[in-house]
Coordinates of C-alpha atoms and ligand atoms in Angstrom, one line a residue:
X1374 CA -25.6 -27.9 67.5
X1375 CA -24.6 -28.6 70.9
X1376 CA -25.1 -32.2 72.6
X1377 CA -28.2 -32.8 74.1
X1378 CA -27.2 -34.7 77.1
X1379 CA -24.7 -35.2 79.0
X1380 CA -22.5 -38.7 78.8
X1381 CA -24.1 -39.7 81.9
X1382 CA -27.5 -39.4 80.6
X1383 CA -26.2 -41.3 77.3
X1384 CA -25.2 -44.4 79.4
X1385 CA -28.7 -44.6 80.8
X1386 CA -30.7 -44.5 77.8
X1387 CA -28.5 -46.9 76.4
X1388 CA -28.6 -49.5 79.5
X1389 CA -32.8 -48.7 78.7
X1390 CA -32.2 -49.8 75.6
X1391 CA -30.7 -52.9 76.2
X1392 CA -33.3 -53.8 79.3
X1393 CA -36.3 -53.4 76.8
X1394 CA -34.2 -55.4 73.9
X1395 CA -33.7 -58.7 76.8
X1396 CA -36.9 -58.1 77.8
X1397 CA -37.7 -58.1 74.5
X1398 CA -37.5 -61.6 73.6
X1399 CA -40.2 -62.7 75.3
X1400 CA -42.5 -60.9 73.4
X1401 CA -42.1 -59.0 70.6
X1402 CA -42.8 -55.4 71.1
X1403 CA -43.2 -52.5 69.6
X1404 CA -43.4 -49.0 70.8
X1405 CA -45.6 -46.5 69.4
X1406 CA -45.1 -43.1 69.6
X1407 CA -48.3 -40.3 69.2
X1408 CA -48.0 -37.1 69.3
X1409 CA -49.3 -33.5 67.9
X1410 CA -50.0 -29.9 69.4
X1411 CA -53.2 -29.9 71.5
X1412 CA -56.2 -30.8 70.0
X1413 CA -54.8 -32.4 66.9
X1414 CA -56.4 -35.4 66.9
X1415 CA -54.6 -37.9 69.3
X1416 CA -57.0 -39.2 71.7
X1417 CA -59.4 -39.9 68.8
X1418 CA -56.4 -41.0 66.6
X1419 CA -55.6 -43.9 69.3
X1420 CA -59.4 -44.4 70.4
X1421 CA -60.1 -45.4 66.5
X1422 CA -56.8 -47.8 66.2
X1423 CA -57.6 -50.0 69.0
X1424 CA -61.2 -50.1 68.4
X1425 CA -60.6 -51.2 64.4
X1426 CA -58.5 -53.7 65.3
X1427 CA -60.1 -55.3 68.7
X1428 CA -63.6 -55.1 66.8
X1429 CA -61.7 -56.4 63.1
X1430 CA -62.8 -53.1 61.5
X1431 CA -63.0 -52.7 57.3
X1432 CA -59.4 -51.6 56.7
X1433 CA -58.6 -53.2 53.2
X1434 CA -55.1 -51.2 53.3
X1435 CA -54.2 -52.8 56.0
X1436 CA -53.0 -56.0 54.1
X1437 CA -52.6 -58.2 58.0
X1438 CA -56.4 -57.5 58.8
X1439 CA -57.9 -57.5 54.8
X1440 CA -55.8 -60.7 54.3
X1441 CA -57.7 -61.9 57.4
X1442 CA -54.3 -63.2 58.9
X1443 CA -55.0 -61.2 62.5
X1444 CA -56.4 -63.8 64.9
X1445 CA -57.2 -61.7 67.2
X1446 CA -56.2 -57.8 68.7
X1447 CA -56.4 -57.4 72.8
X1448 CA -55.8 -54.9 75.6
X1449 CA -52.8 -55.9 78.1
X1450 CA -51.4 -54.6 81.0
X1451 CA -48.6 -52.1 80.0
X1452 CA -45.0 -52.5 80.8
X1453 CA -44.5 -49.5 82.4
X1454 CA -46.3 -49.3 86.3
X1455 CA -45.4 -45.4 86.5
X1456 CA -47.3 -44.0 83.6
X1457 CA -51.0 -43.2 83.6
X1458 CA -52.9 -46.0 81.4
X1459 CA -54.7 -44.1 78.1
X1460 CA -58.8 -44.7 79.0
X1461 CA -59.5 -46.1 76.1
X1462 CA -62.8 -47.7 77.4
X1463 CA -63.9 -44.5 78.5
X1464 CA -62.9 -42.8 75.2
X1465 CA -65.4 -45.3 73.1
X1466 CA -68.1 -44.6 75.3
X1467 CA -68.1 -41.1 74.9
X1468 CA -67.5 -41.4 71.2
X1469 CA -70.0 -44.7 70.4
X1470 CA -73.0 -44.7 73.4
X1471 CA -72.5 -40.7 73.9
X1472 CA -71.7 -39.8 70.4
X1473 CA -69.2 -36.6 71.7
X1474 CA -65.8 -36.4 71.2
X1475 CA -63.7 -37.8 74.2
X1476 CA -61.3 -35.9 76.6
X1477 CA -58.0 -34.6 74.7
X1478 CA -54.8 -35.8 75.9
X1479 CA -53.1 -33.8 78.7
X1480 CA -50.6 -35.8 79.7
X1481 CA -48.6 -38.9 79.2
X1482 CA -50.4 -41.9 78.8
X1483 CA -49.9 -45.7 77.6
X1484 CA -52.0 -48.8 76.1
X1485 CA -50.5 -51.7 75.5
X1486 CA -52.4 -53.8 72.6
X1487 CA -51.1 -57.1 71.4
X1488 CA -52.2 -58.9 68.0
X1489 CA -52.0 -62.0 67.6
X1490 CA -51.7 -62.9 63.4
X1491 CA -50.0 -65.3 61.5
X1492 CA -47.3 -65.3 59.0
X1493 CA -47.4 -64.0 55.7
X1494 CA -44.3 -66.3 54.6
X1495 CA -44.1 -70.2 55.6
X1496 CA -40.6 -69.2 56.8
X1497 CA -42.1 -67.1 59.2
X1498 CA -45.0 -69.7 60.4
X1499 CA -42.5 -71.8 61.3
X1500 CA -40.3 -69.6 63.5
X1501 CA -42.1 -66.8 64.7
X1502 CA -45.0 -66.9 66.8
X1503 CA -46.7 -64.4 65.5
X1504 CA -47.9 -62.2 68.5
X1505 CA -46.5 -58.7 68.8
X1506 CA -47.2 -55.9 71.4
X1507 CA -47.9 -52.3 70.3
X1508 CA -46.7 -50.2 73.5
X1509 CA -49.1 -47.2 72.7
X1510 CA -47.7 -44.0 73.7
X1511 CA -49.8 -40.9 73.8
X1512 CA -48.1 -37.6 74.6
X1513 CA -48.8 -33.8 74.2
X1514 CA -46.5 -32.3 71.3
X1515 CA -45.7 -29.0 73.5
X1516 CA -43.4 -30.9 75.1
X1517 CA -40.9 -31.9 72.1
X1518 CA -41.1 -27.9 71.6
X1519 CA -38.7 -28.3 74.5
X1520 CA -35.6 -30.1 73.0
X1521 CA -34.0 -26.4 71.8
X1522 CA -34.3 -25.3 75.1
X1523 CA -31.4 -27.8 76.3
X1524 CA -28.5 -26.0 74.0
X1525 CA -30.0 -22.5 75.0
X1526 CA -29.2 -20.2 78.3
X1527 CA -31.8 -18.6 79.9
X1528 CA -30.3 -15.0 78.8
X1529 CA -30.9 -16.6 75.2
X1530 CA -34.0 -18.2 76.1
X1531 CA -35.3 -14.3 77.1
X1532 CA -34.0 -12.9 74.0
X1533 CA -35.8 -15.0 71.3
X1534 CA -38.9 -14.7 73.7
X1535 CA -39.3 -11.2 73.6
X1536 CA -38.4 -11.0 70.2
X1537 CA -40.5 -13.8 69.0
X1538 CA -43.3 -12.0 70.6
X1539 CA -42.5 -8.5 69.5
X1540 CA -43.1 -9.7 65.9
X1541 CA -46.4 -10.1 64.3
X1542 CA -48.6 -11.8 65.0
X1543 CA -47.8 -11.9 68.3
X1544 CA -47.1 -8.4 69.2
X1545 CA -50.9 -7.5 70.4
X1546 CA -51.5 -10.4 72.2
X1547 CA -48.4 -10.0 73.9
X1548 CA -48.7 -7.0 75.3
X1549 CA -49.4 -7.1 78.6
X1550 CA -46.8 -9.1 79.8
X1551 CA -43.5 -7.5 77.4
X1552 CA -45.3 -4.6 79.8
X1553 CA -44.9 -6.5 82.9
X1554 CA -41.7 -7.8 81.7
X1555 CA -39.9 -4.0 80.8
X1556 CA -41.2 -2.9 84.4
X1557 CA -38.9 -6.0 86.2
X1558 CA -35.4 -4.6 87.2
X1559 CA -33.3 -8.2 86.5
X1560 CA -30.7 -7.2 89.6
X1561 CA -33.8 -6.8 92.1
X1562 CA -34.1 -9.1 95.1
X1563 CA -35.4 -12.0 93.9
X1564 CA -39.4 -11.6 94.7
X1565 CA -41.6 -14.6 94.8
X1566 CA -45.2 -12.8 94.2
X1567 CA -43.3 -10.8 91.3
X1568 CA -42.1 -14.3 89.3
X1569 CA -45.5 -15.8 89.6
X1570 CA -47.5 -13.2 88.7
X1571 CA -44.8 -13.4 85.5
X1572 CA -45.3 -16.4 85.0
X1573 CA -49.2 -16.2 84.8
X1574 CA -48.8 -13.3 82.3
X1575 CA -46.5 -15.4 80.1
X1576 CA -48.6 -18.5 80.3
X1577 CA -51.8 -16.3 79.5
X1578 CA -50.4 -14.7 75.9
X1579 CA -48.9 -18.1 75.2
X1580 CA -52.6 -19.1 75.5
X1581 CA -53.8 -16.7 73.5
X1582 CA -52.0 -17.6 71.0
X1583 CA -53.7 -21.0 70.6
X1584 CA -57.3 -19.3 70.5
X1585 CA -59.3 -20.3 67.2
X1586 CA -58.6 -17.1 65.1
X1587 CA -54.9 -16.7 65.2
X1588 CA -54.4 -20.9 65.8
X1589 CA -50.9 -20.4 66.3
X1590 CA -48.5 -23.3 67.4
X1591 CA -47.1 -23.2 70.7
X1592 CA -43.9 -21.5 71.6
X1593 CA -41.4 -23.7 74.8
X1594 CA -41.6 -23.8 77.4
X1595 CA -44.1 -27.2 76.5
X1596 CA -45.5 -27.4 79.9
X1597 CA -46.7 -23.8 80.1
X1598 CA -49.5 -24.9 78.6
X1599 CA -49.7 -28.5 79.0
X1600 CA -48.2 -29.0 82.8
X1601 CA -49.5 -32.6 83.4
X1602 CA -48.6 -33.7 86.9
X1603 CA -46.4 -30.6 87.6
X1604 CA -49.7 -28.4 87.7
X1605 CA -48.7 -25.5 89.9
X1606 CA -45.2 -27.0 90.6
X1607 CA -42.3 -24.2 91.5
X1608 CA -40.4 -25.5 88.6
X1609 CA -42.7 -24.0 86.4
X1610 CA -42.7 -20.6 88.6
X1611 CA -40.6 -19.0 85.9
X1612 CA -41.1 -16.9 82.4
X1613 CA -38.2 -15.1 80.5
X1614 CA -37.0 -11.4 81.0
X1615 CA -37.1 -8.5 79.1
X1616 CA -34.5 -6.6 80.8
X1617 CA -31.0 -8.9 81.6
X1618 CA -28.2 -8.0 83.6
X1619 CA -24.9 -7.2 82.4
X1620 CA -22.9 -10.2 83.2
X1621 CA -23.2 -13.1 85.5
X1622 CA -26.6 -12.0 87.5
X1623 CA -25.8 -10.9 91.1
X1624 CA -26.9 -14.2 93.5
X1625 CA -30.3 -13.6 95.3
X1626 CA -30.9 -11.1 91.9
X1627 CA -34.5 -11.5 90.4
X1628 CA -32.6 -12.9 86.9
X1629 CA -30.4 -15.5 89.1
X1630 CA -33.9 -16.8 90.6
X1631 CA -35.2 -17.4 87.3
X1632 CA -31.8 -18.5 85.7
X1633 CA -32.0 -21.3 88.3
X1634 CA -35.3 -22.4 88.0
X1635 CA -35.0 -22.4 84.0
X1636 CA -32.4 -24.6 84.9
X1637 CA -34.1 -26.7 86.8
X1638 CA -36.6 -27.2 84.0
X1639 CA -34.0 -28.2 81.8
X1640 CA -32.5 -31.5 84.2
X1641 CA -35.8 -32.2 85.8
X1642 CA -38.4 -31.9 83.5
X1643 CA -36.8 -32.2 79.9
X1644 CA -34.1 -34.3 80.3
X1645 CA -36.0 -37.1 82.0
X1646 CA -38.7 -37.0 79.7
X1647 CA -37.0 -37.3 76.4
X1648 CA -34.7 -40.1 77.9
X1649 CA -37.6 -41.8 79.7
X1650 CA -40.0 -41.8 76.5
X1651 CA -38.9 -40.7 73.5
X1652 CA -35.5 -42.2 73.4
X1653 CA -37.5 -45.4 73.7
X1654 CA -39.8 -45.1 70.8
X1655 CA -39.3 -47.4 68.0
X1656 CA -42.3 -45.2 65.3
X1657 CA -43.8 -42.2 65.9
X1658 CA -47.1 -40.4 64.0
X1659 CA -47.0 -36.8 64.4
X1660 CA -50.4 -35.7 64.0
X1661 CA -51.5 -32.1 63.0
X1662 CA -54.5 -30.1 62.5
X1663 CA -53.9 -28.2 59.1
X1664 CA -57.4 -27.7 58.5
X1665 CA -57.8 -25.3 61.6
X1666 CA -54.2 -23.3 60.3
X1667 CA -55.8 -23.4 57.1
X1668 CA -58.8 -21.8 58.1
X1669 CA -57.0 -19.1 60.0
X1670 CA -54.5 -18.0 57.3
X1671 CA -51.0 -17.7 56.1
X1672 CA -49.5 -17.0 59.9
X1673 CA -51.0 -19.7 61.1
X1674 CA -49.9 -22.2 58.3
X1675 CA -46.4 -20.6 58.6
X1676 CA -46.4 -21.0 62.4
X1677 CA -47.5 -24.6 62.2
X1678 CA -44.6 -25.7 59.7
X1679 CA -42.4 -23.8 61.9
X1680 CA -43.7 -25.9 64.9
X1681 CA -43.8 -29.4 63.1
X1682 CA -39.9 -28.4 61.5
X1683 CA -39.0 -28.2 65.4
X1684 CA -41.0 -31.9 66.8
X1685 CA -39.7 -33.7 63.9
X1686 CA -35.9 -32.4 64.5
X1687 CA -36.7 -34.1 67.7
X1688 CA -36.9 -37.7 66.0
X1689 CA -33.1 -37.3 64.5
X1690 CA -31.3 -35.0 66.7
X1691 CA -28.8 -34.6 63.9
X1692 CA -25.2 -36.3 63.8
X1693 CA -23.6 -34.2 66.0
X1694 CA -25.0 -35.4 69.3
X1695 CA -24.0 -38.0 71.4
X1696 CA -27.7 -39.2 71.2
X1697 CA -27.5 -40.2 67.8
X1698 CA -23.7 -42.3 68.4
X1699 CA -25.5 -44.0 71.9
X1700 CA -28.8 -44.7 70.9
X1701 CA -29.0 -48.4 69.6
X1702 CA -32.6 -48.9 69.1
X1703 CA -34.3 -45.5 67.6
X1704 CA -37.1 -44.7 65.3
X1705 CA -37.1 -45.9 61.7
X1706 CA -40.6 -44.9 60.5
X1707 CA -42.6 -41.4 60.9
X1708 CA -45.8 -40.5 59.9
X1709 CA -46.9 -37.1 59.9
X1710 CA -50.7 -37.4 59.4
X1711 CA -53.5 -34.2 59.4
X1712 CA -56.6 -36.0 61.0
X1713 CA -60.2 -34.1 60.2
X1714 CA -60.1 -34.7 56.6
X1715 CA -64.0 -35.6 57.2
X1716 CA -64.3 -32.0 56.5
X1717 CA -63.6 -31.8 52.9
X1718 CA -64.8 -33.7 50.1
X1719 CA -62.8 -36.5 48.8
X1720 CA -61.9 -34.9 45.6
X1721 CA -59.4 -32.6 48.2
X1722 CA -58.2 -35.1 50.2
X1723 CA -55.2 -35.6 47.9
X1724 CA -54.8 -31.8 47.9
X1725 CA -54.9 -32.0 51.4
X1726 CA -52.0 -34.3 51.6
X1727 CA -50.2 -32.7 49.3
X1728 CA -50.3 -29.5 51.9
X1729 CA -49.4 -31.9 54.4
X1730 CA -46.3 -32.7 52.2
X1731 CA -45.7 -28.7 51.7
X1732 CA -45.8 -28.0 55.7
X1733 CA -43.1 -31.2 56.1
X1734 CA -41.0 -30.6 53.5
X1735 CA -38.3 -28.2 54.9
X1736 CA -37.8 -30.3 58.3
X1737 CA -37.6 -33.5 56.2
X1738 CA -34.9 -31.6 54.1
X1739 CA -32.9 -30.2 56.8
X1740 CA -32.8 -33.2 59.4
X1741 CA -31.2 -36.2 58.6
X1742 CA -33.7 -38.7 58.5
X1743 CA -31.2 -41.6 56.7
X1744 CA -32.2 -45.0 57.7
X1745 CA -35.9 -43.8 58.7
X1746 CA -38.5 -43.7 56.3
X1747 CA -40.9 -40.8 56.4
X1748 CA -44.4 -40.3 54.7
X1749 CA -47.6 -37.8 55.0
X1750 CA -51.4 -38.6 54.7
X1751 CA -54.0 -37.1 55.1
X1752 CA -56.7 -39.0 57.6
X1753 CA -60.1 -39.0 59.6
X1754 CA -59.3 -41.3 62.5
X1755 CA -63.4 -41.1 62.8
X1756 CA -65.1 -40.0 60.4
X1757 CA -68.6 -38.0 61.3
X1758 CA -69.5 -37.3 58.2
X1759 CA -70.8 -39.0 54.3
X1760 CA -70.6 -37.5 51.2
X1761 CA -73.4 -36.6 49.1
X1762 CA -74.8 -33.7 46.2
X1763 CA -77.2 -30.9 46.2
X1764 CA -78.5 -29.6 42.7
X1765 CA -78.8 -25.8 43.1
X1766 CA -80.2 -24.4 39.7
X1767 CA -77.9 -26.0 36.9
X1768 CA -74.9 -27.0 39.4
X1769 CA -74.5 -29.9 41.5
X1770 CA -72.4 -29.5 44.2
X1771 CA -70.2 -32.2 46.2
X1772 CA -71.3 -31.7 49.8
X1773 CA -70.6 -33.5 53.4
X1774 CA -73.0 -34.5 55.5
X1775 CA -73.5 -34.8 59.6
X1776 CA -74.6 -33.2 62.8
X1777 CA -73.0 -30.2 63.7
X1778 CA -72.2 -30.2 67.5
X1779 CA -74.8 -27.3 69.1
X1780 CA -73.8 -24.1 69.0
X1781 CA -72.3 -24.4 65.1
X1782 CA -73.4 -21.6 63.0
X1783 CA -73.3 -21.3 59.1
X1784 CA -74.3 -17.8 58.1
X1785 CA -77.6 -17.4 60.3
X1786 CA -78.5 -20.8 61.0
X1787 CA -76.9 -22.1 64.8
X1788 CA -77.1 -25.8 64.7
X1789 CA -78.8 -28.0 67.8
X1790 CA -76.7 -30.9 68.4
X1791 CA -79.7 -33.1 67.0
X1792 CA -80.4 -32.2 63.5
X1793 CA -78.3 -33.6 60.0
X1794 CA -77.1 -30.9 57.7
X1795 CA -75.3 -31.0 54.6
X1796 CA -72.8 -28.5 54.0
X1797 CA -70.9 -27.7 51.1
X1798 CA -67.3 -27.4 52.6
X1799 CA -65.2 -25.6 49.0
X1800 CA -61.9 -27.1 47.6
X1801 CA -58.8 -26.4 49.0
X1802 CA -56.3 -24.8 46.3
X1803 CA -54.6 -26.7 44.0
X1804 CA -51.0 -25.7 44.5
X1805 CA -50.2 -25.3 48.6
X1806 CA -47.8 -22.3 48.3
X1807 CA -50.8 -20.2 47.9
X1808 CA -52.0 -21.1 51.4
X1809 CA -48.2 -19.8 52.6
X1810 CA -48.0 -16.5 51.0
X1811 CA -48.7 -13.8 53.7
X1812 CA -48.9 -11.4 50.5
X1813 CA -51.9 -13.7 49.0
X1814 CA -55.4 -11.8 49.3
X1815 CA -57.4 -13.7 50.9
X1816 CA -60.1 -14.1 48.0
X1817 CA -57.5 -16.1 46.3
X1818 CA -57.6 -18.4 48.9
X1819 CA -60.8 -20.5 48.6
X1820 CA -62.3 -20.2 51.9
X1821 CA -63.2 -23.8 53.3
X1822 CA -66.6 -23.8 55.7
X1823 CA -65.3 -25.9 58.6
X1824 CA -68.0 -26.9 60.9
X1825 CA -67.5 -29.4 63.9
X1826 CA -69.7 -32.5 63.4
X1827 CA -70.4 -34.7 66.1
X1828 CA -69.3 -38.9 65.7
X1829 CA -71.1 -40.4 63.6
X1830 CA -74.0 -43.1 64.5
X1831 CA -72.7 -46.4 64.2
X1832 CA -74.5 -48.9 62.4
X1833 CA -75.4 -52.2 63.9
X1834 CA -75.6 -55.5 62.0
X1835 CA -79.1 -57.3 62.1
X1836 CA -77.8 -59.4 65.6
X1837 CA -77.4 -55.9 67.0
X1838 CA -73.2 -56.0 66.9
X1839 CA -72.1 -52.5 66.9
X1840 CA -69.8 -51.6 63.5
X1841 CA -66.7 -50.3 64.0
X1842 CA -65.7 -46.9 64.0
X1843 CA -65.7 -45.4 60.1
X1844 CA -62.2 -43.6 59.2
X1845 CA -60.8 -42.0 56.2
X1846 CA -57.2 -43.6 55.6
X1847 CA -56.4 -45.1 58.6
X1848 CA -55.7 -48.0 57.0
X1849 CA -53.0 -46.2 55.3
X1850 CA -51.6 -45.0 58.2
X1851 CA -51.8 -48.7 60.1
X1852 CA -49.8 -50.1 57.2
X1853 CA -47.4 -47.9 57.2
X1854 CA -46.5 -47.7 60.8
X1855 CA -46.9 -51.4 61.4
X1856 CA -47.0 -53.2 58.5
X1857 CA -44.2 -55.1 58.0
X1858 CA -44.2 -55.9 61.8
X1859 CA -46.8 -58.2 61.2
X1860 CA -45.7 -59.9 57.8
Ligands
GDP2960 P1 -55.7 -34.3 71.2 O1 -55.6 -33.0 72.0 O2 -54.6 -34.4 70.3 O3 -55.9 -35.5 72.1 O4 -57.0 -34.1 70.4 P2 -58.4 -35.0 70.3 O5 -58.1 -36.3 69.8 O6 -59.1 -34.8 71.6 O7 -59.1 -34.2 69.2 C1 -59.5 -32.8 69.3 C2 -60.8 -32.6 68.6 O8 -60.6 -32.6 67.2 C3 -61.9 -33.6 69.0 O9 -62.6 -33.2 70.1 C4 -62.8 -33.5 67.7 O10 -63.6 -32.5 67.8 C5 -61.8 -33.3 66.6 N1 -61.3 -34.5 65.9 C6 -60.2 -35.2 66.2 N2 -60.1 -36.2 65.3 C7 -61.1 -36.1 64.4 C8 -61.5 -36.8 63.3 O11 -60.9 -37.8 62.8 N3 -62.7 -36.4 62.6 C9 -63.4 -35.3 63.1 N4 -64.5 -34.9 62.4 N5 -63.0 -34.6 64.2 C10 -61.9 -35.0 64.8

């Protein structure tokens, strides 16, 4: 594998390193990495840890808060002026007063929260003082797709693209623009109008790809589909070819244009952003929504692996780069977590994690995650739904219940927004490799019924104090990723 960065770049992240270790001792901090593809769960994910902890939320797993040795949990300013702050406030309206599910991530954001606890150990009492930031850090998973794109030319970059979206189930949706593509001489004049209306076109089928049916994972580049601030930037004005040049591209040539501006992607866009912010991060979750692949079949569960194999290679870029020898401070725990598991029944949440295990297994194999410890569960940051039975003849069946958000349908019945329903959601299967097989028929599949429920009410205590938000596991999770932080 070739290095990542250059030795320049190296000497930076480690002077970083060293900056936020001094800065450090002041207060003990933590940085906390969340990420996933679109619409896996993070803003909710982040929304529901600060809100558990800043309103002392029931999280008996969570052996700091059940042992009752966290003082107290507060928002901070963040370290970092130059990064958009997550709106946490404005998330918890929308979820508790408003009851609808906030705005997703589309950018980078951060939220400092400190705890104040005290000491499991007497040793500890007497020595530490038992406060410790959490440097939240929310970004969108399409841009870790981007690491691979550092060891790759542009004439490779255009060959695995058009191949990648030759194949099925790609090849429809594709169409239009391996049309456009086949129709662009590469030794042209380089032409402006030309490259953005390829650009659109590429953008557009890498969109497509995402939609509900097919639900597949995002091919680079990352910021195709989630541009942040570089929203109509030049540097995005670029898409691969199908057609390549023989050679070095003629300068002023339509391929040289795009040669350069994939190039320019590369040192100003990927470079700064993996030593800026993910070469900082001390734990990472990877979140990821398995019950949407799962609902749209064997591509789409193949896909996602495919895409979670390639984020988590990004965690331990393997022992042949320089970023691994340079690198003091890196991450030592990962959780890879599918959120939504309000959708099943509880007597499949275990099957659910074990797909969860299925889907991580290969990338845990093949990078080396020595020295980091790794674990899957399988969550509902909020949880919109409670379990219940309906008797049907001689059957009872487990079903969940909540308000589907208007416009749900099951069979002929379209749902209002208002109205509780309880919904029988089926098992998932017991062994995950059934749930791979592109050869599987699909009736061997249990179908789930996945219906989108809006957040739960919150109950409030006889003074009127609003509950924390209810959750599935996330107590699991909190221990996990900062357990021992605060023991
Ligand atoms: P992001 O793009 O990763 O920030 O995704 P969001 O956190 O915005 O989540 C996307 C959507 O997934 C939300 O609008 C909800 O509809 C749904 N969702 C996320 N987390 C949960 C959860 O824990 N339970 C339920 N029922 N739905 C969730």
């Amino acid at each position: 594998m070739p290095s990542l960065t250059n030795l320049a770049d190296e000497a930076r992240i480690a002077l970083d390193t060293v900056a936020d270790r001094a800065t450090g001792l002041w207060s003990p901090s933590l940085r906390l990495g969340v990420t996933g593809l679109s619409r896996a769960g993070k803003t909710v994910f982040i929304s529901a840890l600060v809100h558990n902890l800043v309103h002392g939320g029931r999280l008996p797993l969570f052996e700091a808060q059940a042992s009752g040795r966290i003082a107290k949990a507060y928002l901070e300013h963040q370290p970092d002026d130059a990064v958009p702050r997550f709106q946490y406030e404005d998330h918890i309206a929308d979820l508790v007063d408003r009851r609808v599910w906030p705005e997703s991530t589309r950018a980078i954001s951060e939220l400092r929260l400190t705890v104040d606890y005290e000491s499991a150990s007497a040793w500890g009492r007497m020595f530490s003082r038992g406060r410790l930031s959490i440097d939240i850090v929310d970004y969108p998973g399409e841009w870790l797709l981007d690491l691979p794109l550092l060891g790759k030319s542009f004439e490779t970059f255009s060959r695995e693209a058009v191949e990648m979206a030759k194949s099925e189930p790609r090849r429809d949706i594709s169409k239009d623009w391996r049309d456009l593509a086949a129709s662009i001489d590469p030794d042209a004049d380089a032409d402006e109008v030309l490259a953005r209306r390829l650009f659109e076109s590429f953008a557009t089928y890498l969109k497509a790809c995402k939609e509900d049916g097919l639900a597949l994972s995002t091919l680079p580049p990352g910021r195709f589909l989630m541009p942040g601030d570089l929203e109509g930037s030049p540097a995005l004005t670029f898409a691969p070819l199908a057609r390549l040049a023989e050679g070095r591209p003629r300068p002023g040539s339509m391929q040289a244009m795009m040669a350069r501006r994939y190039e320019a992607y590369k040192t100003h866009v990927i470079k700064p952003f993996f030593r800026e912010h993910v070469a900082r991060l001390d734990r990472q979750i990877v979140l990821i929504d398995a019950m949407q692949a799962i609902n749209a079949g064997a591509a789409a569960v193949n896909d996602l692996e495919r895409a979670l194999t390639e984020i988590l290679s990004c965690f331990r870029p393997g022992r042949t780069s320089l970023l691994t020898n340079l690198v003091a401070r890196r991450i030592d725990r990962i959780l890879i977590a599918a959120t939504k598991a309000d959708h099943i029944h509880h007597e499949s949440h275990d099957r659910l994690q074990a797909i969860v295990r299925r889907l991580a297994e290969r990338a845990i194999a093949r990078a080396d995650f020595s020295g980091a410890a790794v674990d899957v569960v399988a969550m509902a940051a909020v949880r919109a739904t409670r379990e219940g039975t309906v008797s049907r003849s001689r059957e009872t069946l487990p079903v969940i219940i909540g308000t589907p958000l208007a416009g749900e349908t099951i069979g002929e019945d379209t749902f209002d927004g208002e109205a509780e329903t309880a919904v029988f959601p089926g098992d998932l299967p017991e062994s995950p490799a059934a749930l791979f097989r592109k050869d599987t028929a699909p009736a061997a599949v249990p179908a789930i019924r996945f219906v989108r429920f809006r957040p739960p009410r919150l109950e409030r205590t006889a003074e009127g104090v609003t509950l924390s938000l209810p959750h599935i596991r996330l107590d699991r999770a909190l221990q996990f990723l900062l357990g021992e932080q605060l023991a």
